[in-house]
Short mmCIF file of C-alpha atoms and ligand atoms in Angstrom, two decimals:
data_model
loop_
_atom_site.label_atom_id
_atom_site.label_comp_id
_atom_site.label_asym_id
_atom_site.label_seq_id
_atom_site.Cartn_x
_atom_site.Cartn_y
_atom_site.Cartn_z
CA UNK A 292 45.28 11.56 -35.16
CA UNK A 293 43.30 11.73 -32.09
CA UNK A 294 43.83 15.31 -31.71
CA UNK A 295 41.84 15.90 -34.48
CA UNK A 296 38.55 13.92 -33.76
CA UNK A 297 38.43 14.98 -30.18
CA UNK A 298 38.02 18.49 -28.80
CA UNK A 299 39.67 19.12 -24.82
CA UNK A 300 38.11 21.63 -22.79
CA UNK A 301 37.90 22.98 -19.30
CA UNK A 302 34.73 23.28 -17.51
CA UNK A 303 33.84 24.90 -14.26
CA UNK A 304 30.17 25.68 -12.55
CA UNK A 305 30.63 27.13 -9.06
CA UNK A 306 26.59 27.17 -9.34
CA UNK A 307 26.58 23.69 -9.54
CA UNK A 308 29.11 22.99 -7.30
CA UNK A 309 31.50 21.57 -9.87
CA UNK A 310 35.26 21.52 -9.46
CA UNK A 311 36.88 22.63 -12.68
CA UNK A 312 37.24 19.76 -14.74
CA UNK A 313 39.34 18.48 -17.98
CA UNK A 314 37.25 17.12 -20.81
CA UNK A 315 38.04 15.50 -23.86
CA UNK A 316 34.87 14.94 -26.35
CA UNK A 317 34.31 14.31 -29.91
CA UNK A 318 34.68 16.89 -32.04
CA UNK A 319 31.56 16.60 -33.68
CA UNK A 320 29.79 17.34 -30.60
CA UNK A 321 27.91 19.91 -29.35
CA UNK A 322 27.60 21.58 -26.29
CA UNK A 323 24.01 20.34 -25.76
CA UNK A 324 25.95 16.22 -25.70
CA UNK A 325 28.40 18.23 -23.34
CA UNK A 326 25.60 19.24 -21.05
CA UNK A 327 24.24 15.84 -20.76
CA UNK A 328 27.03 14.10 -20.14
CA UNK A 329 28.23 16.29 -17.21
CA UNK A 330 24.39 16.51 -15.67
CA UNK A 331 22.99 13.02 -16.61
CA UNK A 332 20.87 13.20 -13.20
CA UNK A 333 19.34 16.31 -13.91
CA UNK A 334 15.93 16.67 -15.30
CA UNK A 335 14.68 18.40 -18.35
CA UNK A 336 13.56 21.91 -16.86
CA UNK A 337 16.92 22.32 -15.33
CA UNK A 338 18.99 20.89 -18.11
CA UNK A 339 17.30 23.41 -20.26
CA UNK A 340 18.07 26.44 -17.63
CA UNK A 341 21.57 25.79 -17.86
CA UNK A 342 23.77 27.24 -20.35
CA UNK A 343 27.54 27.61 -21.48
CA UNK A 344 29.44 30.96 -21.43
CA UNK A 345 33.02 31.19 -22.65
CA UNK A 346 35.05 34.34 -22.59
CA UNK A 347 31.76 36.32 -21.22
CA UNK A 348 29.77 35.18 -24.30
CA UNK A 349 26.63 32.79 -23.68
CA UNK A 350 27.12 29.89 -26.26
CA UNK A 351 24.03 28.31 -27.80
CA UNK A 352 23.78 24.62 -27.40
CA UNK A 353 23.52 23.30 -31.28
CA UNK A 354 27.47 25.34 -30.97
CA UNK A 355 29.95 22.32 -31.96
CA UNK A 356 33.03 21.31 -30.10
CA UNK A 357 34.96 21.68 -32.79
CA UNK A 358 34.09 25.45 -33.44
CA UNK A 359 35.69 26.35 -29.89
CA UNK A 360 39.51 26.98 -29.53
CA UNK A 361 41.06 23.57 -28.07
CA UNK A 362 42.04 23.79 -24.17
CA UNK A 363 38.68 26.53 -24.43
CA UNK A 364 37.44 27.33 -20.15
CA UNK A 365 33.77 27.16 -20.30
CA UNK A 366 31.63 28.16 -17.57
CA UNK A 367 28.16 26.04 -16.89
CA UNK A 368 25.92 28.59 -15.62
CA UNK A 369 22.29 28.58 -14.62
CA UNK A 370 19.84 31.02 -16.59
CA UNK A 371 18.05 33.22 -13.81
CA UNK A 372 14.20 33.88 -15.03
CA UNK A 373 11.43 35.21 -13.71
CA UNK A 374 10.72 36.43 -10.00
CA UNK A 375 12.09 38.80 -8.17
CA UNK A 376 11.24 42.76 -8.78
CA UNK A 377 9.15 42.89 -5.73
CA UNK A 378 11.49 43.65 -3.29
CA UNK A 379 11.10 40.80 -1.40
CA UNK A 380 13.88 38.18 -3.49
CA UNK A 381 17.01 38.15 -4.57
CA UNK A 382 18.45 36.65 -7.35
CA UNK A 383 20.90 35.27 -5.27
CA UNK A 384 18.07 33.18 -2.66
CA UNK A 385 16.23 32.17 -5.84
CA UNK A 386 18.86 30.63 -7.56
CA UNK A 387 19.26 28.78 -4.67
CA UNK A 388 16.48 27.87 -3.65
CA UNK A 389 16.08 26.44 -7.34
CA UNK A 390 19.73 24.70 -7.25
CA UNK A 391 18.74 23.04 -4.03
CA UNK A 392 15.61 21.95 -5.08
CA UNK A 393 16.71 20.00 -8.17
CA UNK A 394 20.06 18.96 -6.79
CA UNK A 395 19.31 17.53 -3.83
CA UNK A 396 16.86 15.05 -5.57
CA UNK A 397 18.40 11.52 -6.28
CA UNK A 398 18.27 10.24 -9.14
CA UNK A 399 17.22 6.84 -7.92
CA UNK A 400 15.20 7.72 -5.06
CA UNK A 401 10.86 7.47 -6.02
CA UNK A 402 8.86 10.39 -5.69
CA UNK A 403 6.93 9.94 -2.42
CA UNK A 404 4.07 11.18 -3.99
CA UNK A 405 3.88 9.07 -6.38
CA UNK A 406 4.65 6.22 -4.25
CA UNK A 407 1.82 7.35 -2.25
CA UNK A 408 -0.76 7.52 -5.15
CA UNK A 409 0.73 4.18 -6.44
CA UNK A 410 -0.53 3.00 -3.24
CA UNK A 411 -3.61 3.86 -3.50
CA UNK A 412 -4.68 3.28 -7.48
CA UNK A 413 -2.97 -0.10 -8.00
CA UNK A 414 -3.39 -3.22 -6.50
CA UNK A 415 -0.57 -4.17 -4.02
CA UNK A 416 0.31 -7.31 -5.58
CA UNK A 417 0.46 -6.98 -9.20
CA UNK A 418 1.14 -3.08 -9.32
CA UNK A 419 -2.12 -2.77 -11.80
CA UNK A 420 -4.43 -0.37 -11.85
CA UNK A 421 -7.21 -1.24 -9.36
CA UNK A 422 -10.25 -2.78 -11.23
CA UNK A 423 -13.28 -3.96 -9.54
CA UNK A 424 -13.61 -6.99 -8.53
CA UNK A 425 -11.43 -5.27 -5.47
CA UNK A 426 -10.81 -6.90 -2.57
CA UNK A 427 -8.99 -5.70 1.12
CA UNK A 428 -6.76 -8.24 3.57
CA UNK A 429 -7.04 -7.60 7.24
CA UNK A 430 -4.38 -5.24 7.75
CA UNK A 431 -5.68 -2.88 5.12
CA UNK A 432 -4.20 -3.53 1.98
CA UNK A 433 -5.64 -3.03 -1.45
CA UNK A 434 -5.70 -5.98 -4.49
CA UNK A 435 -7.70 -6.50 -7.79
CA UNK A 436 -8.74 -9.92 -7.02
CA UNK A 437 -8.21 -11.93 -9.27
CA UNK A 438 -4.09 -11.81 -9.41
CA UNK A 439 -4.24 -12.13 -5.40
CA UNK A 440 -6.62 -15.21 -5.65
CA UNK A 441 -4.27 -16.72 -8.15
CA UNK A 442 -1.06 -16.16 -6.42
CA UNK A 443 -2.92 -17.81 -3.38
CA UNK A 444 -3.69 -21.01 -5.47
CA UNK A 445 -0.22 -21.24 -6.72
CA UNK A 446 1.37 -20.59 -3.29
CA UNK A 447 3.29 -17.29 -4.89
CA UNK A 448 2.58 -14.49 -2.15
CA UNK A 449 5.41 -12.30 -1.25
CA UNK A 450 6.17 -12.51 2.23
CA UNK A 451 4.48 -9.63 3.12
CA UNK A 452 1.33 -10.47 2.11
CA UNK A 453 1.69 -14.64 3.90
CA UNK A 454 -1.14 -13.95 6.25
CA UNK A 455 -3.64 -13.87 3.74
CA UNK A 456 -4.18 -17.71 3.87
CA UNK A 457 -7.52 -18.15 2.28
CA UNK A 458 -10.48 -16.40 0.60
CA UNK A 459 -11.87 -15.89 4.27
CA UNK A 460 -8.75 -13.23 4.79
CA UNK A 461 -9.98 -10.70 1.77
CA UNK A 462 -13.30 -9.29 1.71
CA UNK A 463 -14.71 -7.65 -1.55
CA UNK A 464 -15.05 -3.69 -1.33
CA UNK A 465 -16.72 -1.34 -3.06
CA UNK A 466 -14.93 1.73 -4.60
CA UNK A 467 -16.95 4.92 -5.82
CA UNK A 468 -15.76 5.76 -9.02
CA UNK A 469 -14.71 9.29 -9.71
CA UNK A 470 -17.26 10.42 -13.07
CA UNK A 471 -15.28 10.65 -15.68
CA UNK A 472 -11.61 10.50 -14.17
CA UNK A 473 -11.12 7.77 -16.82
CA UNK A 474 -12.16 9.69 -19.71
CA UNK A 475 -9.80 12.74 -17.98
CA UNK A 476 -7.33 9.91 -17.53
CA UNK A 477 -7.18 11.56 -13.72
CA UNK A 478 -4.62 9.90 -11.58
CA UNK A 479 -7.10 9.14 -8.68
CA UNK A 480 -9.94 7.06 -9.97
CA UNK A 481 -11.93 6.99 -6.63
CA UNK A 482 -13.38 8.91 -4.14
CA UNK A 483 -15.70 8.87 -0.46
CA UNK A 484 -19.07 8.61 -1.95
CA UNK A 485 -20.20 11.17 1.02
CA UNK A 486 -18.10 13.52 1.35
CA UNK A 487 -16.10 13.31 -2.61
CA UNK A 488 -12.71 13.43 -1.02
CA UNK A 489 -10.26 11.29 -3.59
CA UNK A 490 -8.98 8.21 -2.93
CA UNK A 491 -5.62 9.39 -3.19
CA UNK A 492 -3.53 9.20 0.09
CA UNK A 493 -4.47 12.10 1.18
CA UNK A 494 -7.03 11.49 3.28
CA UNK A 495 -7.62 8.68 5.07
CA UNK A 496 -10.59 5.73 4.34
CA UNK A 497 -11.91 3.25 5.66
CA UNK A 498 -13.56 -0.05 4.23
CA UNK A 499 -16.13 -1.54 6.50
CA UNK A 500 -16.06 -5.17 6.44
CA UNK A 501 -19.42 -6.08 5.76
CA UNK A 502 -21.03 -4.06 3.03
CA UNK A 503 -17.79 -3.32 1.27
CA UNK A 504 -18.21 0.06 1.38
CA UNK A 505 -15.08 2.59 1.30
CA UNK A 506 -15.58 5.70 3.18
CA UNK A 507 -13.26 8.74 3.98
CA UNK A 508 -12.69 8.80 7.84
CA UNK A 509 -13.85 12.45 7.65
CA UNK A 510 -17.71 11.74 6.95
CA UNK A 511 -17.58 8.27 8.93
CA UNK A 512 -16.72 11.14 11.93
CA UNK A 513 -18.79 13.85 11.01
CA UNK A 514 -21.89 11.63 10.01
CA UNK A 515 -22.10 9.63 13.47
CA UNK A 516 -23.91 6.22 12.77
CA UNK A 517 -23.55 2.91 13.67
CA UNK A 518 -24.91 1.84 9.77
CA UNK A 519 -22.85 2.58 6.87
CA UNK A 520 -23.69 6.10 5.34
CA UNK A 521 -24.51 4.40 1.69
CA UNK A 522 -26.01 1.18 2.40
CA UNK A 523 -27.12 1.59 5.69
CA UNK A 524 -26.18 -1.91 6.76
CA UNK A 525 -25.24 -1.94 10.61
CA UNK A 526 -21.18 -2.44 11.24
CA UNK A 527 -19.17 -2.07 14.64
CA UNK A 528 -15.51 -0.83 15.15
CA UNK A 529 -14.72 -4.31 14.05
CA UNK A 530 -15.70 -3.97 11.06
CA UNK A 531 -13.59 -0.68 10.39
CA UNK A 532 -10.19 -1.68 8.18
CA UNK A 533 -8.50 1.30 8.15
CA UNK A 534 -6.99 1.20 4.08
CA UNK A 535 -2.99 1.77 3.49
CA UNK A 536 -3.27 3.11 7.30
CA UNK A 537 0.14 4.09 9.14
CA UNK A 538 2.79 1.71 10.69
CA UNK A 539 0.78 1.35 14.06
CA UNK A 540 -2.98 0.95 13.17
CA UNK A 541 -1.34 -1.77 10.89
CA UNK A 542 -0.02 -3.38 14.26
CA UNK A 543 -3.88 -3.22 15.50
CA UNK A 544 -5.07 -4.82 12.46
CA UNK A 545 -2.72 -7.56 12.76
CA UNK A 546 -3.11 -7.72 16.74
CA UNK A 547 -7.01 -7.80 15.66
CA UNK A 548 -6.68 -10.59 12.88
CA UNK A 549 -4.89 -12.79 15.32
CA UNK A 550 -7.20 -12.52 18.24
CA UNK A 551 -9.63 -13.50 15.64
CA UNK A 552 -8.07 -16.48 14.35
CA UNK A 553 -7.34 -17.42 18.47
CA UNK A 554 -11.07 -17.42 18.80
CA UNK A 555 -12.27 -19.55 15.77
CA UNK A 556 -9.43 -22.15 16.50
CA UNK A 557 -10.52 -22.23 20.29
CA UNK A 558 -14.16 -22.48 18.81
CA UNK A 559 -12.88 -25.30 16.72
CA UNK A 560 -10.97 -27.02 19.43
CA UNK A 561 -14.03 -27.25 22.05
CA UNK A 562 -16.43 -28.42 18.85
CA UNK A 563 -13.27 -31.38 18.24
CA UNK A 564 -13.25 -31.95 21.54
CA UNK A 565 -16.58 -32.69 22.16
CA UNK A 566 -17.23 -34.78 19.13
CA UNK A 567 -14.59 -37.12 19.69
CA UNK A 568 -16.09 -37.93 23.50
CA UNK A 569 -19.07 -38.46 21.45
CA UNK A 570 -17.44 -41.05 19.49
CA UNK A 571 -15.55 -42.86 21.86
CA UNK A 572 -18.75 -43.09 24.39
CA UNK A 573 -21.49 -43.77 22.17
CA UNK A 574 -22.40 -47.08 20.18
CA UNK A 575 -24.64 -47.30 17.81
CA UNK A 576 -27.77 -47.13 19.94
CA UNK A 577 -26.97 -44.28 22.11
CA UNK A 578 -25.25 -42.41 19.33
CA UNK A 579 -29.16 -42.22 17.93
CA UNK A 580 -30.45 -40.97 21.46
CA UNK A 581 -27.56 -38.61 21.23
CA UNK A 582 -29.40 -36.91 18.04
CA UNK A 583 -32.41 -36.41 19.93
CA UNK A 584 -31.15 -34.98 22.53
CA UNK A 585 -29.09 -32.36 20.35
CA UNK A 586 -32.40 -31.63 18.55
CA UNK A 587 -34.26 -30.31 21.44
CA UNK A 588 -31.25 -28.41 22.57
CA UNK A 589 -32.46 -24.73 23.82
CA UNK A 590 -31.79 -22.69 21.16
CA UNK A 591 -28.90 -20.56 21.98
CA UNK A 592 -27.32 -23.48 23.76
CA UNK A 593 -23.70 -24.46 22.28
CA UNK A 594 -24.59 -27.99 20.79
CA UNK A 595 -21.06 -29.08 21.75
CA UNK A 596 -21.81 -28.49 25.13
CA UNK A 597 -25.20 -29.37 25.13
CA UNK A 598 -23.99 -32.60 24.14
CA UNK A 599 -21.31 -33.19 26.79
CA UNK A 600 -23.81 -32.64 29.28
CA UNK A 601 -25.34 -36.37 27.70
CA UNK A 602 -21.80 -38.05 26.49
CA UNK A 603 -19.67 -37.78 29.91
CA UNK A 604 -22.46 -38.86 32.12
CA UNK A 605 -20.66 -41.81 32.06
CA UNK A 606 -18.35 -41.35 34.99
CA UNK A 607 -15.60 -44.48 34.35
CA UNK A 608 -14.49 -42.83 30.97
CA UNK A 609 -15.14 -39.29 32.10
CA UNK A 610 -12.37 -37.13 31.64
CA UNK A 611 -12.47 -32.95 33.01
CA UNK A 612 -12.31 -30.81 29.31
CA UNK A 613 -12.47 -27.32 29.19
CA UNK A 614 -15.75 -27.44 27.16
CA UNK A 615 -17.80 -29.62 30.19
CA UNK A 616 -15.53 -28.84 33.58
CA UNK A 617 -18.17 -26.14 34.90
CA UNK A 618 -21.01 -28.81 34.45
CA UNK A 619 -22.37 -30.04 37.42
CA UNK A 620 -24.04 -33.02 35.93
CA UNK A 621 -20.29 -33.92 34.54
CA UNK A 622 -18.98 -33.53 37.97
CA UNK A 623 -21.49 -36.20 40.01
ZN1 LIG B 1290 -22.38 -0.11 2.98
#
């Protein structure tokens, strides 16, 4: 009974490498199901180059199982088209180069191009399309706002995005649309409003941190300015996030972003610091002299310093803090 519902055959393709094989299919088959089922990884443009022959005879593949002699040796063989005829190729090296092209791609493994262009037309958290309101992190990443800001709230971020702790850590850029790549539906939507290069992994951009601006490295190098080429504003190397950039000016970025945060804490710190003397010292009375004294502070004086100078005058209490140490006054 299951003889005759099932077709066995014998298949071989030195081209692709196959060992000859035993098959058993259904009957009603054809050799097109046959195909598939021996090739599932292959995609369409080779599937479609590859054709049964049995007994010297290509088959067409709408031919059913059933139609071929049981215990039937097909070959799997790869139609040859094209090239060649100058002289310069072989069948044989095309074929090959073909076979090895197609073959040696796994099924599972992403295109790197298109991970690359993912990269750099969707946002890094939610994998959307980017849609202004964009915004950077320090180390050069690219987000639509609003699902960043929201996974912030909600304490979601991935790992790899943890040292974004706070609207301060993602600064709004600006992205020159491409005219017309959405009625083209082009896969790159942006481009280096100097030079037009597309914002597509190819080349790489920069975002300078206080106008927003994105800018191909290429014109920030061939334009030299210390203001940004479209809005002029003034920015230092600072200000220069490098977008998507490689493995190592990632490491700067982050070296960068904590040498940053060292500073404002220490600036923090010494401010602390010097407030709590004040309260301790002070009552009431003096805290009011304190005020005036602060007020006529020189201008470009730090106020927490300034004030030390009047809140560890007295010496019983008076206590050596980094902030006042190198103050005479302090010291007498
Ligand atoms: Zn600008």
């Amino acid at each position: 009974m299951a003889k005759s519902s099932t077709t066995q055959l014998f298949l071989q393709s030195p081209q692709l490498g196959f060992a000859p094989r035993s098959i058993t299919l259904s009957s009603n088959l054809t050799l097109s199901h046959l195909k598939l089922s021996q090739t599932p990884t292959l995609n369409k443009s080779l599937l479609d180059s590859l054709y049964f022959s049995f007994n010297g005879r290509p088959l067409p593949d709408s031919t059913l199982l059933s139609s071929l002699p049981s215990r039937s040796t097909l070959l799997l063989l790869l139609r040859l088209r094209g090239g060649g005829g100058d002289g310069g190729a072989t069948g044989a090296e095309s074929r090959d180069c073909y076979l090895s092209m197609y073959l040696s791609k796994k099924p599972d493994k992403v295109d790197p191009n298109e991970k690359r262009l993912s990269k750099w037309t969707t946002c890094a958290l939610s994998g959307e399309p980017l849609v202004h309101p964009v915004v950077i992190d320090r180390l050069g990443n690219i987000f639509n706002k609003e699902p960043l800001v929201e996974s912030l709230l909600k304490k979601t971020l991935p790992k790899a995005f943890r040292h974004i702790r706070g609207l301060k850590d993602m600064f709004p850029v600006n992205l020159e649309q491409i005219p017309g790549a959405e009625e083209y539906k082009s896969e790159t939507r942006f481009q280096c409003p100097i030079s037009g290069l597309e914002f597509n992994g190819k080349y790489p951009f920069f975002a300078l941190r206080g106008c927003g601006h994105v800018i191909s490295s290429k014109a920030l190098r061939e334009v030299k300015s210390s203001a940004c080429l479209v809005c002029h504003k003034e920015y230092s190397e600072l200000d220069k996030i490098v977008i998507n950039g490689s493995e190592d000016e990632v490491n700067v970025l982050r070296e960068r972003m904590e040498e940053e945060r060292g500073k404002v804490k220490e600036k923090r710190e010494k401010k602390r610091v010097g407030d709590e003397k004040g309260d301790v010292l002070e009552n009431g009375k003096k805290e009011s002299k304190r005020f005036k004294a602060l007020d006529i502070a020189p201008a470009n004086a730090n106020k927490a310093v300034y004030a030390s100078i009047f809140t560890s005058s007295n010496k019983g209490d008076f206590k050596e803090t980094y902030s006042c140490r190198s103050l005479p006054l302090g010291r007498n």
